PDB file of C-alpha atoms in Angstrom:
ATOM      1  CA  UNK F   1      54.310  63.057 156.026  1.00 69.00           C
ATOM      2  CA  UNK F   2      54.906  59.469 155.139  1.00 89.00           C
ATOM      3  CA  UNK F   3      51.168  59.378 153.639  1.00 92.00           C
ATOM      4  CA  UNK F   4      51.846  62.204 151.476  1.00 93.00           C
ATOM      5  CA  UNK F   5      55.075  61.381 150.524  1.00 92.00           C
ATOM      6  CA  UNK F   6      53.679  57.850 149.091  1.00 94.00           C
ATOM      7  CA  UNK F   7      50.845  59.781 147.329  1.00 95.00           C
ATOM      8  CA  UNK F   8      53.282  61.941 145.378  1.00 94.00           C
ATOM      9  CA  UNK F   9      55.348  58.802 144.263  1.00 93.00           C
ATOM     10  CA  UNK F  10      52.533  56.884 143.289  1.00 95.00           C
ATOM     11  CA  UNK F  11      50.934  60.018 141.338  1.00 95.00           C
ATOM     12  CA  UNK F  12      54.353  60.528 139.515  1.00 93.00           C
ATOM     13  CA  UNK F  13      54.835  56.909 138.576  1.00 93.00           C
ATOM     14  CA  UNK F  14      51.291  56.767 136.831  1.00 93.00           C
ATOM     15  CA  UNK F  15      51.001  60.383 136.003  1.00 91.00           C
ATOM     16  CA  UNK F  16      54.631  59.700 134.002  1.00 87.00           C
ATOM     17  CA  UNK F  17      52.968  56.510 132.535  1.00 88.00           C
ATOM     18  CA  UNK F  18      49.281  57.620 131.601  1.00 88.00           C
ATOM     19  CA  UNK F  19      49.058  60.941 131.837  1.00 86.00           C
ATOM     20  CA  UNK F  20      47.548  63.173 134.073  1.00 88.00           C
ATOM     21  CA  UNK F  21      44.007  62.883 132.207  1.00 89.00           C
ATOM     22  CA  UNK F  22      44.474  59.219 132.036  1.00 91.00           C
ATOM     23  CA  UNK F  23      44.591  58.509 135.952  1.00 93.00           C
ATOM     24  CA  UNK F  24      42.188  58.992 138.421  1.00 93.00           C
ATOM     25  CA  UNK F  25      42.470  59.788 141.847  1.00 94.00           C
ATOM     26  CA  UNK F  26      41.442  55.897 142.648  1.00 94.00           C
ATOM     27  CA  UNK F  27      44.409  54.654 140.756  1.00 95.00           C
ATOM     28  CA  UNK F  28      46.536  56.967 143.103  1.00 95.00           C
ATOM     29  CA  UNK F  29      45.060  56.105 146.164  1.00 95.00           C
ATOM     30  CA  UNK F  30      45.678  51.879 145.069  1.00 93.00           C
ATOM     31  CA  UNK F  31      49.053  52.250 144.348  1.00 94.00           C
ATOM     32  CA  UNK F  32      50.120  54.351 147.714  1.00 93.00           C
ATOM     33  CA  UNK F  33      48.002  51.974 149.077  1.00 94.00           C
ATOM     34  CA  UNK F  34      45.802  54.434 151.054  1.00 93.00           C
ATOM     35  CA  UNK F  35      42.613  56.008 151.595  1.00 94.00           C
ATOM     36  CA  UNK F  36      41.201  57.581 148.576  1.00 94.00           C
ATOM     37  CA  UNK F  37      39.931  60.623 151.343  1.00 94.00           C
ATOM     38  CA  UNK F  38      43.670  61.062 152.288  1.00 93.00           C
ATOM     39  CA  UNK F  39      44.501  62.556 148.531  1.00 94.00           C
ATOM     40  CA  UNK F  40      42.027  65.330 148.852  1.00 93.00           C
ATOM     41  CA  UNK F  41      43.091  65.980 152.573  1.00 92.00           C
ATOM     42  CA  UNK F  42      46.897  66.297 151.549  1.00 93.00           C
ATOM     43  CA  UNK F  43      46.075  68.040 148.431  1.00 93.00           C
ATOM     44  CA  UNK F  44      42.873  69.020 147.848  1.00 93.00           C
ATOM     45  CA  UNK F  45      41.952  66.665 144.717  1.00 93.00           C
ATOM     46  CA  UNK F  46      43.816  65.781 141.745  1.00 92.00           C
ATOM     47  CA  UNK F  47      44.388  68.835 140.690  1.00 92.00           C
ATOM     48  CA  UNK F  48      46.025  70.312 143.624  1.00 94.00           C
ATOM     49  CA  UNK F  49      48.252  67.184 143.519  1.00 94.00           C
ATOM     50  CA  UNK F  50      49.365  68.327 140.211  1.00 94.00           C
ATOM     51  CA  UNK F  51      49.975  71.808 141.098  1.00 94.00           C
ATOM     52  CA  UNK F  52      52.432  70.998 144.187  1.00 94.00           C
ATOM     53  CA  UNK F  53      54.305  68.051 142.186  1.00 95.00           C
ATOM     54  CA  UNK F  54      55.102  70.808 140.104  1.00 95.00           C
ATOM     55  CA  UNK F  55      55.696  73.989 141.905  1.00 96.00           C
ATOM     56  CA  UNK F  56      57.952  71.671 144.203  1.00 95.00           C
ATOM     57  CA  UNK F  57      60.163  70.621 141.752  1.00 97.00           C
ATOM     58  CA  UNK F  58      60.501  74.481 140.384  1.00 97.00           C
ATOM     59  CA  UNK F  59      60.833  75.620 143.976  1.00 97.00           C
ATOM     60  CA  UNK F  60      64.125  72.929 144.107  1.00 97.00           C
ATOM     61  CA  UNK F  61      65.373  73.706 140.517  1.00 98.00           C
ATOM     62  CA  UNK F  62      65.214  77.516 140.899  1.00 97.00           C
ATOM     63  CA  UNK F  63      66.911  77.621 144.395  1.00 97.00           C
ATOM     64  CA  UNK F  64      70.081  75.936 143.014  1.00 97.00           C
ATOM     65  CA  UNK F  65      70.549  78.067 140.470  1.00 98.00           C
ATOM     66  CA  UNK F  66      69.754  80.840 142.904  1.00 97.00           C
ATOM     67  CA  UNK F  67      72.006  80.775 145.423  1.00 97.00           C
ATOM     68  CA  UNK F  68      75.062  80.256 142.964  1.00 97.00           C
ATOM     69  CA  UNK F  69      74.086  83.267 141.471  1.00 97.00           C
ATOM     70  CA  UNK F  70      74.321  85.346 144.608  1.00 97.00           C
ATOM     71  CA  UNK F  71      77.021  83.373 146.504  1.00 96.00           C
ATOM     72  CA  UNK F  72      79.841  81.698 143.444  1.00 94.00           C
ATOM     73  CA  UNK F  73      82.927  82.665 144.789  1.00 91.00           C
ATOM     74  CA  UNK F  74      84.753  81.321 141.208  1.00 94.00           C
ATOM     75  CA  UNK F  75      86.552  83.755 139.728  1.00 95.00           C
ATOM     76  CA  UNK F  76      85.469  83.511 136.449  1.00 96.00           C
ATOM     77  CA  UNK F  77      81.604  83.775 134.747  1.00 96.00           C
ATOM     78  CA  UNK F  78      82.446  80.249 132.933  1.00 96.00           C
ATOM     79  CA  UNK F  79      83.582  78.863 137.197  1.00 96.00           C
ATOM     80  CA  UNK F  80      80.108  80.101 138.294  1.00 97.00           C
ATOM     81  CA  UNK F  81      78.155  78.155 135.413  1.00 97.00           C
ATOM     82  CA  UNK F  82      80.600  74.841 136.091  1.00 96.00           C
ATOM     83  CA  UNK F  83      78.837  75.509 139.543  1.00 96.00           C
ATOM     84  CA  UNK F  84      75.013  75.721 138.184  1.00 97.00           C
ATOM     85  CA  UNK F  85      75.692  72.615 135.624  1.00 97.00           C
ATOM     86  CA  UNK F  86      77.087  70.519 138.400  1.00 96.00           C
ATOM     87  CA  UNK F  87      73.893  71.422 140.817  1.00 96.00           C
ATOM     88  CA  UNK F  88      71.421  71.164 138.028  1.00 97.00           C
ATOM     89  CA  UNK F  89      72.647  67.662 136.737  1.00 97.00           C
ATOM     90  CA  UNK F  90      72.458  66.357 140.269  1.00 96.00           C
ATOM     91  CA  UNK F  91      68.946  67.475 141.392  1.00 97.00           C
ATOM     92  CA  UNK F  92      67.395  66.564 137.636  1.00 97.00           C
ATOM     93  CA  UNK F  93      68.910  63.389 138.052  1.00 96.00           C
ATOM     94  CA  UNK F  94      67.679  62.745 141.582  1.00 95.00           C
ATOM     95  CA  UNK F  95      64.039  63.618 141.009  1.00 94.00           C
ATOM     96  CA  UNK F  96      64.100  61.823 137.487  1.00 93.00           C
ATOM     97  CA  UNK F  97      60.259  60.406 137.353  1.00 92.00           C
ATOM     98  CA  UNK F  98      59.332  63.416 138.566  1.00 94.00           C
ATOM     99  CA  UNK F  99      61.189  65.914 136.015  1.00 95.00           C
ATOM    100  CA  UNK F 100      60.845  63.874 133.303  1.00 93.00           C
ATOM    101  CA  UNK F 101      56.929  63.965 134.050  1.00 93.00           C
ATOM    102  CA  UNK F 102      57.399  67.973 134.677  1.00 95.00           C
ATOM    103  CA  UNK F 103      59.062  68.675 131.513  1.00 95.00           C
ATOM    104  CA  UNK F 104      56.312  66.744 129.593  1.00 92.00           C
ATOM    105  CA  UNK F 105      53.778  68.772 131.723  1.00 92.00           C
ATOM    106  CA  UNK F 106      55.682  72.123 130.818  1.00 93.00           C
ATOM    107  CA  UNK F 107      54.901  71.392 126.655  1.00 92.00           C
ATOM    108  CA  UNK F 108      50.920  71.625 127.341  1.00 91.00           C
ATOM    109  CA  UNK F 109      49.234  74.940 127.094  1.00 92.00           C
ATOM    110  CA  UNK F 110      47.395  75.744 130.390  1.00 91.00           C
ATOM    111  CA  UNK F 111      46.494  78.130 132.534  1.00 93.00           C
ATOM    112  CA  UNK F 112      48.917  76.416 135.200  1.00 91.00           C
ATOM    113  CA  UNK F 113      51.726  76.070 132.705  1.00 93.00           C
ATOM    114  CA  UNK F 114      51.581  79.934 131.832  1.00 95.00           C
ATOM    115  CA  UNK F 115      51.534  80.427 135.441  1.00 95.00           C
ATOM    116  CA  UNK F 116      54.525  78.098 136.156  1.00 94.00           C
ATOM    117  CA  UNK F 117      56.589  79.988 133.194  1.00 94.00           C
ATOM    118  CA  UNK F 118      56.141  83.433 134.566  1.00 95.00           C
ATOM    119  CA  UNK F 119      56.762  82.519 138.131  1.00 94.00           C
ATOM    120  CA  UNK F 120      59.475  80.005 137.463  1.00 96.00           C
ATOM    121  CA  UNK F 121      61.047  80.129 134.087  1.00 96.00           C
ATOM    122  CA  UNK F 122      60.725  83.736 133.438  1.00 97.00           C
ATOM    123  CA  UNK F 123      63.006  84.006 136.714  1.00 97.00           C
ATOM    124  CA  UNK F 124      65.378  81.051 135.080  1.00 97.00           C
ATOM    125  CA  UNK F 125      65.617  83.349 132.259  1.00 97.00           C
ATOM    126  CA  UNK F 126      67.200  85.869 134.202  1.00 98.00           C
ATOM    127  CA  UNK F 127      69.694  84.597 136.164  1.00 98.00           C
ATOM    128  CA  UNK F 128      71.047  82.572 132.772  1.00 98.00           C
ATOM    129  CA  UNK F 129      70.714  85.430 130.546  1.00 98.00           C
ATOM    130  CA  UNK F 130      72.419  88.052 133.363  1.00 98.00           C
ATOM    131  CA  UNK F 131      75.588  84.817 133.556  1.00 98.00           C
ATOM    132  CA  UNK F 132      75.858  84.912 130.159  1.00 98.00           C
ATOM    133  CA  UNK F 133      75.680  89.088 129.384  1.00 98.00           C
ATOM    134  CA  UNK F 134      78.239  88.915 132.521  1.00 97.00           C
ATOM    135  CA  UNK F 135      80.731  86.604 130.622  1.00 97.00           C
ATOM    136  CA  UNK F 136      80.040  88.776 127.322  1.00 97.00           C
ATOM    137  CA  UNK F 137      80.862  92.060 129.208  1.00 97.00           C
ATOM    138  CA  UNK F 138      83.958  90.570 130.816  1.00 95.00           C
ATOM    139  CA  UNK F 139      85.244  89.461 127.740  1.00 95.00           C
ATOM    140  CA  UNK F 140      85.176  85.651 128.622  1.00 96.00           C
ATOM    141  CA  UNK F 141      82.533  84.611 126.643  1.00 97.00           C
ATOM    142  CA  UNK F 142      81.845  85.686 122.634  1.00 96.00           C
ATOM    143  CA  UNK F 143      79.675  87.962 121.548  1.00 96.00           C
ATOM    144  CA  UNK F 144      76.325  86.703 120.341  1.00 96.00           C
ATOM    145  CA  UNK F 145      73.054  86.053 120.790  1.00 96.00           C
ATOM    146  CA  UNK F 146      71.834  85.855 124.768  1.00 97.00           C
ATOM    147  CA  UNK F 147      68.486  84.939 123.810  1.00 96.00           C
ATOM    148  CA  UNK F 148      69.712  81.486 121.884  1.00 96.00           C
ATOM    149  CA  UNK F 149      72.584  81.218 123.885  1.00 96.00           C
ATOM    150  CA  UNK F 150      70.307  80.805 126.730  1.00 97.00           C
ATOM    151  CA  UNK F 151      67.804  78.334 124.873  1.00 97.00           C
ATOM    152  CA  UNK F 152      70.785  76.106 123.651  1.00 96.00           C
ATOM    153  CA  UNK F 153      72.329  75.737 127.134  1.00 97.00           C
ATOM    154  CA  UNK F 154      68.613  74.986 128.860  1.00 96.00           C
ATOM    155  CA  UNK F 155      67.753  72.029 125.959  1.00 96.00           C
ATOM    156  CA  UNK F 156      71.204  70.540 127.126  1.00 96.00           C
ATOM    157  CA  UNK F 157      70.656  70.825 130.418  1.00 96.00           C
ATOM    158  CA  UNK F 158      67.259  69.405 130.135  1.00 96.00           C
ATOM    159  CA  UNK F 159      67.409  66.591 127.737  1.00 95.00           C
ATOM    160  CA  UNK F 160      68.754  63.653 129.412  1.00 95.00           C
ATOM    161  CA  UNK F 161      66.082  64.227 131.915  1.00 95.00           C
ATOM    162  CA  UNK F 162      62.784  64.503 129.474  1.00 94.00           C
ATOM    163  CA  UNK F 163      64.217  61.723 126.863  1.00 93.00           C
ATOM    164  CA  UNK F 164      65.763  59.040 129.291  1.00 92.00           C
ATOM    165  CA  UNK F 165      64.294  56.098 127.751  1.00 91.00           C
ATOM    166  CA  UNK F 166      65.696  57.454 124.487  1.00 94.00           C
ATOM    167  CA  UNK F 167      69.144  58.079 125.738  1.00 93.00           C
ATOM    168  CA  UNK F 168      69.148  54.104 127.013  1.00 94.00           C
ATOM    169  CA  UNK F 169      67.704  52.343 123.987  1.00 95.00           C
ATOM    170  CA  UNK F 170      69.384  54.598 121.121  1.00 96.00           C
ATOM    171  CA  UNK F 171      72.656  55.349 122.649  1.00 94.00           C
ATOM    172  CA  UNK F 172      72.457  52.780 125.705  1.00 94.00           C
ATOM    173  CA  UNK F 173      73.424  55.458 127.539  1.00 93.00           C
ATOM    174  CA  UNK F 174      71.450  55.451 131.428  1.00 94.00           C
ATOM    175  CA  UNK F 175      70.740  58.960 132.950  1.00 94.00           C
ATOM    176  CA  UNK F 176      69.909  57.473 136.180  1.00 91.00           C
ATOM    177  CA  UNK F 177      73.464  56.159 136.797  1.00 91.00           C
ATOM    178  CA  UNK F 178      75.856  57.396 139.371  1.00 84.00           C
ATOM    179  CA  UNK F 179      78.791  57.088 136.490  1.00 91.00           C
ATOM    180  CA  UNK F 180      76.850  59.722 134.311  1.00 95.00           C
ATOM    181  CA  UNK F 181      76.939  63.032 136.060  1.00 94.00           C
ATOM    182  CA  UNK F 182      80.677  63.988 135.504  1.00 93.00           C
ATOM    183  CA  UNK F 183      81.078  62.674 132.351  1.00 94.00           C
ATOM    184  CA  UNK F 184      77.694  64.692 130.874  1.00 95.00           C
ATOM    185  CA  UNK F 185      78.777  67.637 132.702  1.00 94.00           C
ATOM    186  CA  UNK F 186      82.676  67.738 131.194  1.00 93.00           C
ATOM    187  CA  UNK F 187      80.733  67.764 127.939  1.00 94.00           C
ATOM    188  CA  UNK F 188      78.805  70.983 128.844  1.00 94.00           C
ATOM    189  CA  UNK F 189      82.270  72.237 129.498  1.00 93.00           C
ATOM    190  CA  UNK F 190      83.659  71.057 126.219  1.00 94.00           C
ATOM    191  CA  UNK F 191      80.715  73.045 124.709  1.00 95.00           C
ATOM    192  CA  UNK F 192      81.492  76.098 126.750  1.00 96.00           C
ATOM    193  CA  UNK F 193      85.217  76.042 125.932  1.00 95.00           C
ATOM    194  CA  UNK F 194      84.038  75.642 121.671  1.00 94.00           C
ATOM    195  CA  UNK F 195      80.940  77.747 121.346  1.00 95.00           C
ATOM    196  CA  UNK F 196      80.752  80.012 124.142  1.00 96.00           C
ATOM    197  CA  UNK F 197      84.117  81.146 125.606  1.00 96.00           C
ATOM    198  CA  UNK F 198      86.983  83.377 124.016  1.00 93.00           C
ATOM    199  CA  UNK F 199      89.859  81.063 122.786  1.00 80.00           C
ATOM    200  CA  UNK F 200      92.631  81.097 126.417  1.00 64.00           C
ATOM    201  CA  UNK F 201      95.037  82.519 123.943  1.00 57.00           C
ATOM    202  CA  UNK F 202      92.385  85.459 124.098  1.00 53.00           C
ATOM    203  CA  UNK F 203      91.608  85.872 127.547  1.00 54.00           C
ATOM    204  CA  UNK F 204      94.590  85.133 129.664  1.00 52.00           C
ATOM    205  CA  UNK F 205      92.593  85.063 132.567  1.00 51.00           C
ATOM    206  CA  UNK F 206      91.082  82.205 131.918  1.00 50.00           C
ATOM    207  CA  UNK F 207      94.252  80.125 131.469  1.00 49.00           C
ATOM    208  CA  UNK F 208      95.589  81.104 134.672  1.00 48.00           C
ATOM    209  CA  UNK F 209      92.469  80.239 136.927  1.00 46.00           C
ATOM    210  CA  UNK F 210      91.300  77.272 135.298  1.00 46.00           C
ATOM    211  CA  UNK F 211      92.822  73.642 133.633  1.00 45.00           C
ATOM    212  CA  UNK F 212      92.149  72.594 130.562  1.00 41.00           C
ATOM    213  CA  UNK F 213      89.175  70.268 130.434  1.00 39.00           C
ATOM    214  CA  UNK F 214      88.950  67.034 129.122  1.00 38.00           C
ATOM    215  CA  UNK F 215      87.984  64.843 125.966  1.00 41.00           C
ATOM    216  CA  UNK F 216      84.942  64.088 124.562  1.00 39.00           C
ATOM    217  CA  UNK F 217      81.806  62.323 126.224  1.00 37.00           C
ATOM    218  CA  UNK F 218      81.707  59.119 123.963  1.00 40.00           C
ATOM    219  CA  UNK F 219      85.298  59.256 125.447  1.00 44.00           C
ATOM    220  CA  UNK F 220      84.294  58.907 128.455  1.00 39.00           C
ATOM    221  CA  UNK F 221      81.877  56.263 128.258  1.00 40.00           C
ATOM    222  CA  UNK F 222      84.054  54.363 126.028  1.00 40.00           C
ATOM    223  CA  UNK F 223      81.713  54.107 123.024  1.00 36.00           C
TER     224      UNK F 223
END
C-alpha cells in the first residue's frame, strides 16, 4: 500500500507539472523511487493510473456531499449547504495537487472525461440543484434560475483549488493554509445571505434558527 501510495504522489506532482502527455511512466517510477514493473502491477499502465487518481478523488468529493444530503439535521436548506461548503472546502483543500490536477483534467474532451461527468458530476448536479429547488420551494431562497444558480455556486467552490498559484501571487492569498478555510467559507455565506436567500425580514424562520454572519473576506484577512 505504501508502494502505491508513493506512485500516486509522484504521478500527481509531475502529472500537475507536465501534463499527463508530457510524463512517462519512467519519470513516475524515478520519482517514487521504485520499480518501473510496480506501476503497471498497481495500475495497469499509465493510463489506469490516470483513471483511479481521478475516480478516487470523485469517489471522496461526491460522498461528502452525499451523506449531508441524506443525513443534515439543520433546520434550514441554507444550514444544510453551510454543511456541504464546510466539507467541500476541507477535502479540496486536503487533496490540493491532486484536485487542482483533476480540475485541469476535467476541461479536456475525452472519452474518460465524458465518462467521469455522467458518473460523477451529473450526480453533483443533482443533489445541488434538488438543495437549491428545496430552498426555492420553502421560501428561503429566491426564485431564479437553478441551472446558473448551481454553476455559480460550483465555480466558487472550485476556484481556489484549480487557480492556487493565482490566488498567492495576485492576491497573496494561500489556499493551502490552515487560516483559509473559515474565512473563504463565511464568504460563501455572505453570498448566500445577498444573492441567494430571502431578506430575514422575509422569512422569519431564518432569523430565529440562525445568527447573522459576518463581514467581508478581505476583512478577514486584513487586506
Amino acid at each position: 500500500m505504501e508502494t502505491k501510495l508513493k506512485i500516486a504522489e509522484a504521478a500527481i506532482a509531475l502529472f500537475t507539472s507536465q501534463g499527463f502527455k508530457g510524463t512517462t511512466v519512467r519519470q513516475i517510477a524515478k520519482k517514487a523511487g521504485v520499480n518501473i514493473a510496480l506501476i503497471s502491477y498497481h495500475f495497469g499502465g499509465k493510463k489506469g493510473l490516470l483513471e483511479e487518481l481521478i475516480t478516487s478523488f470523485f469517489e471522496g468529493y461526491i460522498r461528502r456531499i452525499e451523506i449531508i444530503y441524506h443525513t443534515s439535521s439543520s433546520p434550514t436548506v441554507k444550514g444544510s449547504f453551510i454543511e456541504v461548503v464546510e466539507a467541500l472546502l476541507i477535502y479540496q483543500q486536503r487533496n490540493l495537487p491532486l484536485a487542482r490536477f483533476v480540475y485541469r483534467e476535467m476541461t479536456l474532451d475525452s472519452t474518460l472525461v465524458r465518462e467521469l461527468m455522467s458518473t460523477y458530476l451529473v450526480k453533483e448536479k443533482y443533489f445541488l440543484q434538488t438543495l437549491f429547488e428545496k430552498g426555492i420551494k420553502k421560501k428561503e431562497f429566491r426564485r431564479q434560475p437553478v441551472d446558473f444558480l448551481t454553476i455559480q455556486f460550483k465555480d466558487m467552490m472550485m476556484l481556489p483549488f484549480l487557480h492556487p498559484l493565482y490566488l498567492a501571487e495576485v492576491y497573496q492569498i494561500n489556499a493551502e493554509t490552515e487560516t483559509f478555510i473559515q474565512p473563504y467559507k463565511k464568504w460563501m455565506m455572505n453570498w448566500f445571505d445577498k444573492c441567494v436567500c430571502i431578506s430575514e425580514r422575509k422569512n422569519p424562520l431564518l432569523s430565529a434558527v440562525q445568527k447573522p454572519l459576518f463581514g467581508s473576506i478581505q476583512e478577514k484577512w486584513g487586506s
